[in-house]
């Protein structure tokens, strides 16, 4: 057990370092290609911080562990909204960009509802994966188009939050390559340790995916959003979570279902319902003055504590 715990902690550290390298190198390369800073933040950074979920879901899918693969994504989306936005709002009330509230949050709701519908038969196969990936492609294309139309002050804030692209090209490529290697290694360590602990404690793979894996792979989103909140860049914090949640469902599960059909029997209606309810709750919460205040953040945090308690007491 101590060895497995150390393996999890080491895996989390390696995953975080890998995601940081991938985001830093990927963002710099995208800026060199002339992509606007806001578009980079909404796509490369959001997708990059979701890379641990992608690698973990793919590795568990290859092993035939559908509960871990889907539970990782569903749990991460719950963690992102309830815990990350809850903590970020407690640190500093968060103002949301109108574009995110009017367009991206409804897409989060729609993608969550789509996942619930596709899982009605208890399976995600290549056809469902293709539908999800098509949605990811459409969302990315729209985001790149819309980012060019944003106000200059929004572009400037996004520019300040990104790494510069003034170093040598080889360094950015090295960051990307090294980040990918660390992600694969960290995912293997995290999954091995988590599964061993789950089996020893008698926990189901669904619960371990919804809790330990989900929280661990969401650490890059947590770090990014907290830093943005402390800097007063709250719309970056909210945009990061919203973009990551969209990519988790459309991109990660899309790729994973194409590679290996998933049958996540342990992911039940309660888990999917909590994910969908939190996605829907974002709309009224953020539309009240386009901000998330401390009381709303506390309510989100309580929701996460309640859901996790339910998993550990009633399900595990």
CSV table of C-alpha atoms in Angstrom, one decimal, residues 75-235:
chain,number,residue,atom,x,y,z
A,75,UNK,CA,-15.3,12.6,-12.6
A,76,UNK,CA,-12.9,15.2,-14.1
A,77,UNK,CA,-15.8,17.3,-15.4
A,78,UNK,CA,-17.5,17.1,-12.0
A,79,UNK,CA,-14.2,18.0,-10.3
A,80,UNK,CA,-13.6,20.9,-12.7
A,81,UNK,CA,-16.9,22.6,-12.1
A,82,UNK,CA,-17.6,21.9,-8.5
A,83,UNK,CA,-14.1,21.9,-6.9
A,84,UNK,CA,-11.9,24.0,-9.2
A,85,UNK,CA,-14.5,26.8,-9.9
A,86,UNK,CA,-15.7,26.6,-6.3
A,87,UNK,CA,-12.1,27.1,-4.9
A,88,UNK,CA,-11.3,29.7,-7.5
A,89,UNK,CA,-14.4,31.8,-6.6
A,90,UNK,CA,-13.6,31.5,-2.9
A,91,UNK,CA,-10.1,32.8,-3.6
A,92,UNK,CA,-11.5,35.7,-5.6
A,93,UNK,CA,-15.0,36.3,-7.1
A,94,UNK,CA,-14.7,35.4,-10.8
A,95,UNK,CA,-15.9,37.5,-13.7
A,96,UNK,CA,-16.9,35.5,-16.8
A,97,UNK,CA,-16.4,36.6,-20.4
A,98,UNK,CA,-19.8,37.1,-22.1
A,99,UNK,CA,-18.7,34.9,-25.0
A,100,UNK,CA,-18.0,32.0,-22.6
A,101,UNK,CA,-21.4,32.3,-20.9
A,102,UNK,CA,-23.4,32.7,-24.1
A,103,UNK,CA,-21.7,30.2,-26.3
A,104,UNK,CA,-19.2,27.9,-24.5
A,105,UNK,CA,-21.3,27.1,-21.4
A,106,UNK,CA,-24.3,26.0,-23.6
A,107,UNK,CA,-21.8,23.8,-25.5
A,108,UNK,CA,-20.7,22.2,-22.2
A,109,UNK,CA,-24.4,21.5,-21.4
A,110,UNK,CA,-25.0,20.1,-24.9
A,111,UNK,CA,-21.9,17.9,-24.9
A,112,UNK,CA,-22.8,16.5,-21.4
A,113,UNK,CA,-26.4,15.8,-22.5
A,114,UNK,CA,-25.0,14.1,-25.7
A,115,UNK,CA,-22.7,11.9,-23.6
A,116,UNK,CA,-25.7,10.8,-21.4
A,117,UNK,CA,-27.7,10.0,-24.5
A,118,UNK,CA,-24.9,8.0,-26.1
A,119,UNK,CA,-24.3,6.0,-23.0
A,120,UNK,CA,-28.0,5.0,-22.7
A,121,UNK,CA,-27.2,1.6,-24.1
A,122,UNK,CA,-24.1,1.3,-21.8
A,123,UNK,CA,-21.6,1.4,-24.6
A,124,UNK,CA,-19.4,3.8,-26.6
A,125,UNK,CA,-18.2,2.5,-29.9
A,126,UNK,CA,-16.5,3.8,-33.0
A,127,UNK,CA,-19.8,5.4,-34.3
A,128,UNK,CA,-20.3,7.3,-31.0
A,129,UNK,CA,-16.6,8.2,-31.0
A,130,UNK,CA,-16.9,9.7,-34.5
A,131,UNK,CA,-19.9,11.8,-33.5
A,132,UNK,CA,-18.0,13.1,-30.5
A,133,UNK,CA,-14.9,13.9,-32.5
A,134,UNK,CA,-16.9,15.7,-35.1
A,135,UNK,CA,-18.3,17.9,-32.3
A,136,UNK,CA,-14.7,18.5,-31.1
A,137,UNK,CA,-13.6,19.6,-34.5
A,138,UNK,CA,-16.6,21.9,-35.0
A,139,UNK,CA,-16.0,23.5,-31.6
A,140,UNK,CA,-12.3,24.1,-32.3
A,141,UNK,CA,-13.0,25.6,-35.7
A,142,UNK,CA,-15.7,27.9,-34.2
A,143,UNK,CA,-13.4,28.9,-31.3
A,144,UNK,CA,-10.5,29.9,-33.7
A,145,UNK,CA,-13.0,32.0,-35.8
A,146,UNK,CA,-14.6,33.7,-32.8
A,147,UNK,CA,-11.3,34.5,-31.0
A,148,UNK,CA,-10.3,36.8,-33.9
A,149,UNK,CA,-13.4,38.9,-33.3
A,150,UNK,CA,-12.8,39.5,-29.6
A,151,UNK,CA,-12.2,42.9,-28.2
A,152,UNK,CA,-8.5,44.1,-28.0
A,153,UNK,CA,-8.6,44.2,-24.1
A,154,UNK,CA,-9.6,40.5,-24.0
A,155,UNK,CA,-6.9,39.6,-26.5
A,156,UNK,CA,-4.4,41.6,-24.3
A,157,UNK,CA,-5.4,39.7,-21.2
A,158,UNK,CA,-5.0,36.4,-22.9
A,159,UNK,CA,-1.6,37.4,-24.2
A,160,UNK,CA,-0.4,38.2,-20.7
A,161,UNK,CA,-1.4,34.8,-19.4
A,162,UNK,CA,0.6,32.8,-22.1
A,163,UNK,CA,4.3,32.0,-22.3
A,164,UNK,CA,6.3,34.0,-24.8
A,165,UNK,CA,7.5,32.6,-28.1
A,166,UNK,CA,10.8,34.5,-28.3
A,167,UNK,CA,13.1,31.5,-27.6
A,168,UNK,CA,14.6,29.0,-30.0
A,169,UNK,CA,12.3,26.8,-31.9
A,170,UNK,CA,14.0,23.6,-30.8
A,171,UNK,CA,13.2,24.5,-27.1
A,172,UNK,CA,9.5,24.6,-27.8
A,173,UNK,CA,9.6,21.3,-29.7
A,174,UNK,CA,11.6,19.8,-26.8
A,175,UNK,CA,8.9,21.0,-24.4
A,176,UNK,CA,6.2,19.3,-26.4
A,177,UNK,CA,8.1,16.0,-26.9
A,178,UNK,CA,9.3,15.9,-23.3
A,179,UNK,CA,5.8,16.7,-22.1
A,180,UNK,CA,4.3,13.8,-24.1
A,181,UNK,CA,6.9,11.3,-22.7
A,182,UNK,CA,6.2,12.4,-19.1
A,183,UNK,CA,2.5,12.2,-19.7
A,184,UNK,CA,2.7,8.6,-20.8
A,185,UNK,CA,5.0,7.7,-17.9
A,186,UNK,CA,3.0,9.5,-15.3
A,187,UNK,CA,-0.3,8.0,-16.5
A,188,UNK,CA,1.2,4.5,-16.2
A,189,UNK,CA,2.4,5.2,-12.6
A,190,UNK,CA,-0.9,6.8,-11.6
A,191,UNK,CA,-3.1,4.0,-13.0
A,192,UNK,CA,-1.0,1.2,-11.6
A,193,UNK,CA,-1.0,2.7,-8.1
A,194,UNK,CA,-4.6,3.7,-8.1
A,195,UNK,CA,-5.9,0.2,-9.3
A,196,UNK,CA,-3.7,-1.5,-6.7
A,197,UNK,CA,-5.1,0.6,-3.9
A,198,UNK,CA,-8.7,0.2,-5.2
A,199,UNK,CA,-8.4,-3.6,-5.3
A,200,UNK,CA,-6.8,-3.7,-1.8
A,201,UNK,CA,-9.6,-1.4,-0.4
A,202,UNK,CA,-12.4,-3.2,-2.2
A,203,UNK,CA,-13.3,-0.1,-4.2
A,204,UNK,CA,-14.8,-0.5,-7.7
A,205,UNK,CA,-12.9,0.7,-10.7
A,206,UNK,CA,-15.8,3.1,-11.4
A,207,UNK,CA,-15.3,4.8,-8.0
A,208,UNK,CA,-11.5,5.0,-8.4
A,209,UNK,CA,-11.9,6.5,-11.8
A,210,UNK,CA,-14.5,9.1,-10.6
A,211,UNK,CA,-12.3,10.1,-7.6
A,212,UNK,CA,-8.6,9.4,-7.5
A,213,UNK,CA,-8.0,9.4,-11.3
A,214,UNK,CA,-10.3,12.3,-11.9
A,215,UNK,CA,-8.8,14.5,-9.3
A,216,UNK,CA,-5.3,13.6,-10.2
A,217,UNK,CA,-5.6,14.2,-13.9
A,218,UNK,CA,-7.4,17.5,-13.2
A,219,UNK,CA,-4.4,19.0,-11.3
A,220,UNK,CA,-3.2,21.0,-14.4
A,221,UNK,CA,-6.7,22.6,-14.6
A,222,UNK,CA,-6.6,23.3,-10.9
A,223,UNK,CA,-3.2,24.9,-11.0
A,224,UNK,CA,-4.0,27.0,-14.1
A,225,UNK,CA,-7.3,28.3,-12.7
A,226,UNK,CA,-5.9,29.1,-9.3
A,227,UNK,CA,-3.0,31.0,-10.7
A,228,UNK,CA,-5.4,32.9,-13.0
A,229,UNK,CA,-7.7,33.7,-10.1
A,230,UNK,CA,-4.9,35.0,-7.9
A,231,UNK,CA,-3.7,37.2,-10.8
A,232,UNK,CA,-7.2,38.6,-11.2
A,233,UNK,CA,-7.6,36.9,-14.6
A,234,UNK,CA,-10.8,35.2,-13.6
A,235,UNK,CA,-12.2,34.9,-17.1
